[in-house]
Amino acid sequence: MLFRRPAVVAGGVLLALSGGALLPAAMAAGSGELPAERPESRTPPGAKVDADADADSRPEPGPEPEGVWRTDGYGSLLAIKDGVLRKYQTTSVSCLKGETAKRSGQDAGSTTYTAPDGRGMTVRARTATSHRARLHVDGSPGHQNMQRVRALPADCTREAPADPVATFDVFWQTFQENYPFFAAKGVDWQAARDRYRPAVDAGTTDDELFAVFRKMLEPLNDAHVSLTDGADRFFGETRPGTTMPSEALDTKVKKYVKERDLDGAELEEHANGRISYADLPGGQGYLRVSGFIGYSDGEHPDGRYAAEQAALDKALDDILTADRTARLRGLIVDLRVNGGGADALGLRLASRLTDRTHFAYGKRARNHPEDPERFTPEQPQYVKPARGVPRYAGPVAVLTGGSTVSAGESFTQALLDRPGRTVRIGEPTQGVFSDVLDRALPNGWEVGLPNEEFRTRDGRTFDGPGIPPDLAEPVFTEEEFEQRRDSAFDRAVSTLPGGS
């Protein structure tokens, strides 16, 4: 994806915002030919590397895949020329200019483009004249398939009308062609159009139009749906009865955990405070992850996502040492306040928690404008044991709740088939998994929506209700705070080996 937009703010296209940090995108753990990355290429300590030999064996850059490409699903056209990639956002009634990215790297069969915000997108084609290609966005496992088209449609080369009626039509059509969950949410989108479009005309004010869109979106109760005018107006919501992660909530809960669960002991802080760790009595460990992005403020030669990945690796190297992994009897992974981020970073953490490859999830995107049951071919994603570093493959208790959002949920899903003993404790997660498909409207507003499903091995999804716990316990309720309880934490301690 790009970075998957977490639930705390309104953000960009395929961007993921986690715990207040809006950042770029990421790594693919996809399968099949033309792999997007080599996440297991870290050199073990003490190994020798022949830099000259490596340079000699590096393939020469290939020709740039210039031309116009249409994605399968995702409602996008890409125009590539003279080192610039320009995205166009399309529906059957519109074509609006999207972001641009400049060529920043090239290898045999692939060209990388970097957007102004530092997000990387890589296009892979076998030759410069290939009719098919793949697009990989930093931080998003898998890829988007693309097919070459003759030229941009005429709608893409002329100014689009930006009046309220045209804006309404593009807004409605964007959801009509991409949103996969109307049936699951019990929402008749056609009926919403029939009800609200007559209320919109050339004289409709911005306040009135925003109110109409808000009324149409509210029944979805979807934390990956948002609307903003880029200034004062913003709409976003969560599943009823849940709380959106925020910096204030994260700070409050971390303080409570230190004082109540750890008896005032300090947490080891890593990755800008997004990852924390403490040893517990009885050979147990406590790993708290408040997001899957925001780990680094620094730069990296390979881009901003590479900096995120390097910061995560360092944190895990410091925490999951050979000595600690050898003596751990059980590990609590606390995701109860997790704002999401990059799914690929979740897979990277999961790779430190297994000694055998296992299925994570299958990812597919809606790809038919009229039929909500039609999707792109499913791309299975796997958790592969990290190479050259210590790993912990023992019993794990995963703490979740309604403030476990987005990439926090895909990480939880990636552990469903984990070999060994894994138990989920707490409350259901938020119920949003897809990358966020961000779209501009003709009047300059932006809307975000999901267009993907993350499926289990047997084809189930958890969009809407979230992933349920194996052992239900209250999570950070007012009663829990008032009575100085943390039932989910206590249940994890007693469930894992070494607990009292």
XYZ file of C-alpha atoms in Angstrom:
500
model
C 0.000 0.000 0.000
C 1.224 3.339 0.485
C 0.955 3.766 3.983
C -2.326 2.612 5.064
C -4.232 5.422 6.673
C -4.749 4.668 10.294
C -7.581 5.817 12.115
C -6.503 8.972 13.805
C -6.634 11.591 11.107
C -7.669 12.223 7.611
C -4.906 11.533 5.247
C -3.681 10.920 1.781
C -3.979 8.351 -0.872
C -3.103 4.895 0.251
C -1.279 6.478 3.110
C -1.331 5.027 6.492
C -1.442 7.126 9.480
C -0.671 5.600 12.759
C -0.852 7.138 16.160
C -0.550 10.602 14.743
C 2.346 10.031 12.328
C 1.505 10.425 8.670
C 4.142 8.773 6.603
C 4.906 7.023 3.335
C 4.789 3.483 2.251
C 6.433 0.203 2.025
C 7.499 -3.294 1.524
C 5.903 -6.168 -0.217
C 5.839 -9.626 1.178
C 4.107 -10.875 -1.912
C 4.518 -14.100 -3.782
C 5.148 -15.064 -7.373
C 7.526 -13.750 -9.958
C 9.032 -10.275 -9.984
C 9.315 -10.131 -6.165
C 8.956 -6.637 -4.775
C 11.756 -6.824 -2.296
C 14.244 -9.055 -0.549
C 13.349 -8.636 3.141
C 15.501 -11.565 4.216
C 18.776 -10.335 2.748
C 20.311 -9.051 5.967
C 23.854 -10.337 6.328
C 24.432 -12.461 9.451
C 27.008 -11.073 11.908
C 30.540 -12.007 10.926
C 29.679 -12.848 7.330
C 31.996 -11.457 4.663
C 30.660 -9.555 1.715
C 32.557 -9.064 -1.509
C 31.411 -5.607 -2.525
C 33.211 -5.680 -5.866
C 31.704 -9.016 -6.818
C 28.275 -7.780 -5.822
C 28.679 -4.683 -7.968
C 29.861 -6.726 -10.943
C 26.845 -9.030 -10.721
C 24.317 -6.218 -10.438
C 22.110 -6.093 -13.566
C 22.206 -3.042 -15.762
C 19.196 -0.712 -15.537
C 16.540 -1.469 -18.135
C 14.470 0.951 -20.193
C 11.726 2.930 -18.464
C 8.170 1.549 -18.957
C 6.863 4.685 -20.643
C 3.237 4.870 -21.700
C -0.207 4.746 -20.128
C -1.177 1.930 -17.773
C -4.517 0.969 -16.214
C -4.574 -0.817 -12.869
C -6.754 -3.860 -12.257
C -8.962 -2.437 -9.518
C -7.959 0.724 -7.617
C -9.541 3.024 -10.249
C -6.252 4.400 -11.519
C -4.367 5.246 -14.673
C -0.610 5.846 -14.663
C 1.064 7.947 -17.323
C 4.857 7.544 -17.399
C 7.096 9.747 -19.502
C 10.557 11.290 -19.206
C 11.142 10.053 -15.678
C 7.807 11.270 -14.274
C 4.888 9.119 -13.160
C 1.514 10.856 -13.063
C -1.512 9.171 -11.487
C -5.081 9.749 -12.654
C -8.070 8.808 -10.496
C -10.875 7.417 -12.614
C -14.518 6.402 -12.417
C -16.995 5.814 -15.233
C -17.974 9.504 -14.966
C -14.650 11.189 -14.189
C -10.893 11.347 -14.555
C -9.017 13.614 -12.143
C -5.305 14.282 -11.976
C -3.637 12.708 -8.971
C -0.143 12.765 -7.540
C 3.119 12.821 -9.454
C 6.347 11.038 -8.615
C 9.829 11.362 -10.069
C 12.135 8.540 -11.072
C 14.533 7.808 -8.221
C 15.988 4.415 -9.076
C 16.233 1.874 -11.841
C 17.200 -1.751 -12.114
C 16.724 -4.468 -14.685
C 12.990 -4.693 -15.262
C 11.967 -2.175 -12.597
C 11.818 1.577 -12.110
C 11.172 3.305 -8.795
C 9.423 6.660 -8.491
C 9.305 8.782 -5.341
C 6.442 11.119 -4.494
C 7.051 14.488 -2.809
C 6.134 12.997 0.574
C 8.855 10.368 0.219
C 6.601 7.468 -0.716
C 8.113 5.012 -3.175
C 6.301 3.269 -6.036
C 8.003 0.648 -8.181
C 6.841 -0.355 -11.670
C 8.018 -3.720 -12.939
C 7.770 -4.726 -16.570
C 9.774 -7.362 -18.438
C 10.569 -5.011 -21.321
C 9.898 -1.413 -22.262
C 7.223 -2.608 -24.695
C 5.522 -5.094 -22.376
C 1.755 -4.929 -22.299
C 1.546 -5.971 -18.653
C 3.302 -4.623 -15.578
C 3.096 -4.550 -11.790
C 2.955 -1.633 -9.400
C 4.273 -2.038 -5.878
C 3.756 0.681 -3.283
C 6.099 0.883 -0.308
C 4.632 -0.668 2.831
C 1.845 -2.560 1.093
C 2.225 -6.333 0.739
C 1.552 -7.572 -2.763
C 1.178 -5.566 -5.947
C -1.307 -4.057 -8.378
C -1.486 -5.609 -11.848
C -1.505 -3.168 -14.747
C -2.239 -3.347 -18.465
C -0.990 -0.950 -21.103
C -3.623 1.172 -22.866
C -3.280 3.226 -26.032
C -3.692 6.686 -24.535
C -5.315 8.684 -21.794
C -9.108 8.999 -22.190
C -10.314 12.392 -23.312
C -11.796 13.081 -19.868
C -8.281 13.013 -18.420
C -7.033 15.809 -20.669
C -9.670 18.444 -19.994
C -10.758 20.392 -16.957
C -13.467 18.640 -14.966
C -16.558 20.549 -13.807
C -16.354 21.329 -10.098
C -19.932 22.386 -9.309
C -21.848 20.703 -6.465
C -23.778 18.345 -8.762
C -20.612 17.121 -10.520
C -18.906 16.714 -7.158
C -21.848 14.693 -5.855
C -21.763 12.411 -8.904
C -18.028 11.687 -8.574
C -18.396 11.148 -4.822
C -21.243 8.670 -5.248
C -19.636 6.882 -8.203
C -16.322 6.493 -6.363
C -18.006 4.479 -3.617
C -20.298 2.689 -6.051
C -17.336 1.325 -8.017
C -14.869 0.598 -5.205
C -16.472 0.039 -1.785
C -16.790 -3.722 -1.103
C -18.909 -3.761 2.046
C -22.319 -2.219 1.308
C -24.117 -5.566 1.687
C -22.239 -6.430 4.873
C -23.098 -3.017 6.336
C -26.744 -3.227 5.235
C -26.456 -0.012 3.196
C -28.367 0.547 -0.069
C -26.063 2.982 -1.862
C -28.422 3.428 -4.807
C -31.196 4.397 -2.416
C -28.853 6.949 -0.834
C -28.296 8.527 -4.249
C -32.021 8.575 -4.990
C -32.673 10.273 -1.656
C -29.930 12.885 -1.565
C -29.073 13.860 -5.145
C -32.313 15.840 -5.648
C -31.229 18.011 -2.694
C -28.064 19.129 -4.547
C -28.012 21.808 -7.220
C -25.771 24.599 -8.490
C -26.654 26.761 -5.499
C -25.807 24.181 -2.816
C -23.320 25.647 -0.331
C -20.216 23.857 0.896
C -21.778 23.430 4.346
C -24.888 21.909 2.819
C -22.954 19.570 0.516
C -20.659 18.387 3.313
C -23.714 17.676 5.467
C -25.245 15.598 2.654
C -22.076 13.543 2.212
C -21.812 13.056 5.953
C -25.350 11.687 6.165
C -24.578 9.269 3.343
C -21.392 7.998 4.980
C -22.516 7.740 8.612
C -24.407 4.417 8.215
C -21.187 2.702 7.108
C -19.572 3.013 10.567
C -16.237 2.453 8.842
C -13.018 3.826 10.350
C -11.342 3.707 6.921
C -13.943 6.076 5.456
C -13.213 9.787 5.752
C -14.090 13.103 4.154
C -12.238 16.400 4.415
C -12.283 19.767 2.719
C -8.604 20.195 3.578
C -9.379 22.940 6.082
C -12.010 22.984 8.829
C -14.437 20.278 7.788
C -13.637 16.643 8.541
C -15.720 13.512 8.920
C -14.508 10.201 10.280
C -15.965 7.642 12.644
C -15.364 4.294 14.301
C -17.401 1.177 14.911
C -20.022 2.063 17.545
C -18.786 1.489 21.075
C -15.109 1.831 20.180
C -12.545 4.605 20.556
C -10.168 5.874 17.917
C -6.484 5.649 18.868
C -4.944 9.003 19.686
C -1.766 10.336 21.213
C -3.687 11.254 24.362
C -5.141 7.761 24.742
C -1.779 6.147 24.037
C -0.071 8.298 26.680
C -2.785 7.616 29.262
C -2.705 3.850 28.710
C 1.081 3.593 28.692
C 1.221 5.436 32.028
C -1.470 3.141 33.449
C 0.373 0.005 32.308
C 3.611 1.186 33.903
C 1.971 2.029 37.215
C -0.498 -0.825 37.497
C 0.826 -3.776 35.468
C 4.559 -3.206 35.876
C 4.444 -1.931 39.497
C 6.059 1.342 38.489
C 8.913 -0.233 36.537
C 10.079 1.559 33.430
C 9.436 0.324 29.920
C 12.350 0.108 27.495
C 11.436 2.595 24.781
C 12.317 1.942 21.139
C 11.479 3.321 17.700
C 10.384 6.807 18.789
C 8.422 5.292 21.663
C 6.169 3.331 19.335
C 7.546 0.041 20.652
C 8.102 -0.683 24.352
C 9.329 -3.716 26.245
C 9.633 -5.030 29.793
C 10.661 -8.352 31.298
C 8.022 -9.826 33.608
C 8.387 -12.297 36.485
C 8.350 -16.002 35.680
C 10.253 -15.684 32.423
C 7.514 -13.756 30.610
C 7.977 -10.686 28.423
C 5.726 -7.718 27.605
C 5.946 -6.117 24.138
C 3.777 -3.074 23.519
C 3.297 -1.847 19.929
C 1.303 1.371 19.474
C 1.610 1.526 15.687
C 3.296 0.147 12.611
C 4.771 3.426 11.407
C 6.392 6.499 12.920
C 9.516 4.626 14.003
C 12.047 6.994 12.429
C 12.509 10.713 11.881
C 15.687 10.206 9.893
C 16.548 9.763 6.257
C 17.736 6.660 4.440
C 19.466 6.261 1.057
C 16.636 3.987 -0.074
C 13.805 6.261 1.041
C 11.617 6.963 4.018
C 10.085 3.512 4.244
C 13.541 1.984 4.353
C 14.236 4.247 7.353
C 11.087 2.911 9.034
C 12.107 -0.654 8.343
C 15.630 -0.108 9.630
C 14.311 1.463 12.834
C 11.982 -1.497 13.400
C 14.815 -3.954 12.801
C 17.011 -2.163 15.317
C 14.255 -2.162 17.934
C 13.652 -5.881 17.475
C 17.387 -6.609 17.512
C 17.648 -4.796 20.844
C 14.594 -6.518 22.342
C 14.685 -10.050 20.947
C 18.284 -10.855 21.747
C 19.623 -14.411 21.651
C 19.764 -14.525 25.432
C 16.232 -13.218 25.919
C 14.593 -15.395 23.265
C 16.282 -18.446 24.787
C 14.868 -17.809 28.256
C 11.428 -16.384 27.411
C 8.631 -18.733 28.483
C 5.804 -16.581 27.171
C 5.375 -13.221 25.407
C 2.526 -10.735 25.747
C 2.082 -8.566 22.629
C -0.095 -5.582 23.537
C -1.930 -4.001 20.570
C -4.852 -2.528 22.513
C -3.970 1.015 21.419
C -2.528 0.615 17.933
C -3.315 3.150 15.225
C -2.082 1.058 12.295
C 0.513 1.944 9.692
C 2.266 -0.255 7.140
C 1.088 -3.850 6.872
C 4.513 -4.945 5.685
C 6.070 -3.813 8.964
C 3.563 -5.998 10.775
C 4.688 -8.963 8.679
C 8.258 -8.071 9.536
C 7.529 -8.215 13.263
C 5.645 -11.488 12.788
C 8.728 -12.940 11.073
C 10.569 -12.619 14.421
C 7.872 -14.673 16.160
C 8.050 -17.928 14.205
C 10.475 -20.620 13.154
C 8.256 -21.888 10.332
C 6.668 -20.214 7.311
C 2.919 -19.815 7.676
C -0.029 -18.180 5.930
C -0.773 -14.576 6.915
C -3.734 -13.532 4.762
C -4.924 -13.327 1.187
C -5.364 -9.862 -0.277
C -7.678 -8.884 -3.115
C -9.284 -5.664 -4.400
C -12.690 -4.980 -5.841
C -12.304 -4.533 -9.606
C -15.711 -4.224 -11.265
C -17.686 -0.957 -11.312
C -21.087 -2.640 -11.169
C -20.554 -5.998 -9.487
C -19.404 -5.743 -5.833
C -18.702 -9.491 -5.813
C -15.898 -9.312 -8.367
C -12.302 -8.937 -7.182
C -8.754 -9.140 -8.444
C -7.049 -12.541 -8.102
C -6.207 -13.124 -4.459
C -2.545 -12.625 -3.545
C -1.546 -14.835 -0.617
C 0.881 -13.309 1.874
C 3.080 -15.382 4.168
C 5.064 -14.893 7.340
C 8.581 -16.210 6.763
C 11.065 -16.689 9.600
C 13.543 -13.795 9.706
C 17.038 -14.909 8.741
C 20.264 -14.267 10.582
C 18.611 -12.920 13.755
C 17.253 -14.478 16.966
C 13.573 -15.425 16.843
C 11.010 -16.274 19.497
C 8.658 -19.130 18.582
C 7.135 -19.886 21.986
C 3.683 -19.141 23.453
C 2.258 -15.683 22.664
C -0.743 -13.818 24.076
C -2.001 -11.007 21.840
C -4.026 -8.268 23.574
C -6.562 -6.518 21.311
C -9.522 -4.166 21.539
C -11.590 -1.699 19.561
C -8.606 0.667 19.409
C -6.601 -1.984 17.547
C -6.906 -0.562 14.054
C -5.853 -1.242 10.474
C -2.271 -2.582 10.298
C -2.627 -3.548 13.956
C -5.428 -5.826 12.781
C -3.626 -7.249 9.773
C -0.731 -8.127 12.117
C -3.213 -9.864 14.416
C -4.641 -11.725 11.418
C -1.117 -12.706 10.329
C -0.770 -14.630 13.613
C -3.957 -16.701 13.214
C -2.068 -19.576 11.580
C 1.122 -19.104 13.593
C 2.612 -22.464 14.569
C 2.746 -22.928 18.295
C 0.502 -21.542 20.980
C -1.057 -18.143 20.200
C -4.061 -16.828 22.119
C -5.966 -13.555 21.625
C -7.273 -11.863 24.764
C -9.448 -8.769 25.198
C -12.099 -7.415 22.841
C -12.663 -7.532 19.047
C -10.456 -5.306 16.914
C -11.864 -2.280 15.056
C -12.702 -4.144 11.828
C -10.843 -2.228 9.070
C -8.090 -3.921 7.074
C -7.876 -2.514 3.540
C -5.384 0.051 2.382
C -7.165 3.389 2.170
C -7.987 4.434 -1.373
C -7.781 8.220 -1.252
C -9.607 10.171 -3.903
C -9.849 13.844 -4.768
C -13.258 15.283 -5.592
C -13.751 17.887 -8.352
C -14.216 20.716 -5.826
C -10.883 19.967 -4.137
C -12.202 17.900 -1.229
C -10.748 14.475 -0.447
C -12.459 11.240 0.451
C -10.914 7.999 1.701
C -12.425 4.535 1.466
C -11.412 0.864 1.574
C -11.435 -1.245 -1.599
C -9.686 -4.456 -0.489
C -10.420 -7.590 1.484
C -7.935 -9.410 3.722
C -9.060 -13.043 3.786
C -8.257 -16.032 5.934
C -7.148 -19.310 4.436
C -10.794 -20.431 4.286
C -12.041 -17.167 2.765
C -13.395 -15.333 5.808
C -12.973 -11.613 6.426
C -13.263 -9.600 9.630
C -14.245 -6.249 8.125
C -16.946 -4.699 10.279
C -17.013 -6.788 13.473
C -13.213 -7.135 13.766
C -11.151 -10.151 14.849
C -12.707 -11.660 17.977
C -10.633 -12.688 21.002
C -10.249 -16.287 22.117
C -10.651 -15.124 25.716
C -12.956 -12.132 26.242
C -11.950 -9.522 28.818
C -12.817 -5.807 29.201
C -10.267 -3.394 27.759
C -9.589 0.005 29.360
C -13.189 0.681 30.320
C -14.048 3.389 32.816
C -14.777 0.677 35.364
C -11.368 -0.909 34.755
C -9.633 2.429 35.322
C -11.720 3.284 38.387
C -11.067 -0.063 40.065
C -7.402 -0.195 39.030
C -7.888 -3.350 36.995
C -6.375 -4.594 33.763
C -8.268 -7.811 33.221
C -6.824 -8.606 29.800
C -3.230 -8.207 30.996
C -3.879 -10.315 34.106
C -5.531 -13.036 32.001
C -2.502 -13.113 29.699
C -0.088 -13.442 32.610
C -2.080 -16.310 34.107
C -2.576 -18.040 30.757
C 1.045 -18.082 29.600
C 3.671 -20.387 31.097
C 5.348 -18.845 34.109
C 2.274 -16.924 35.232
C 0.858 -17.057 38.723
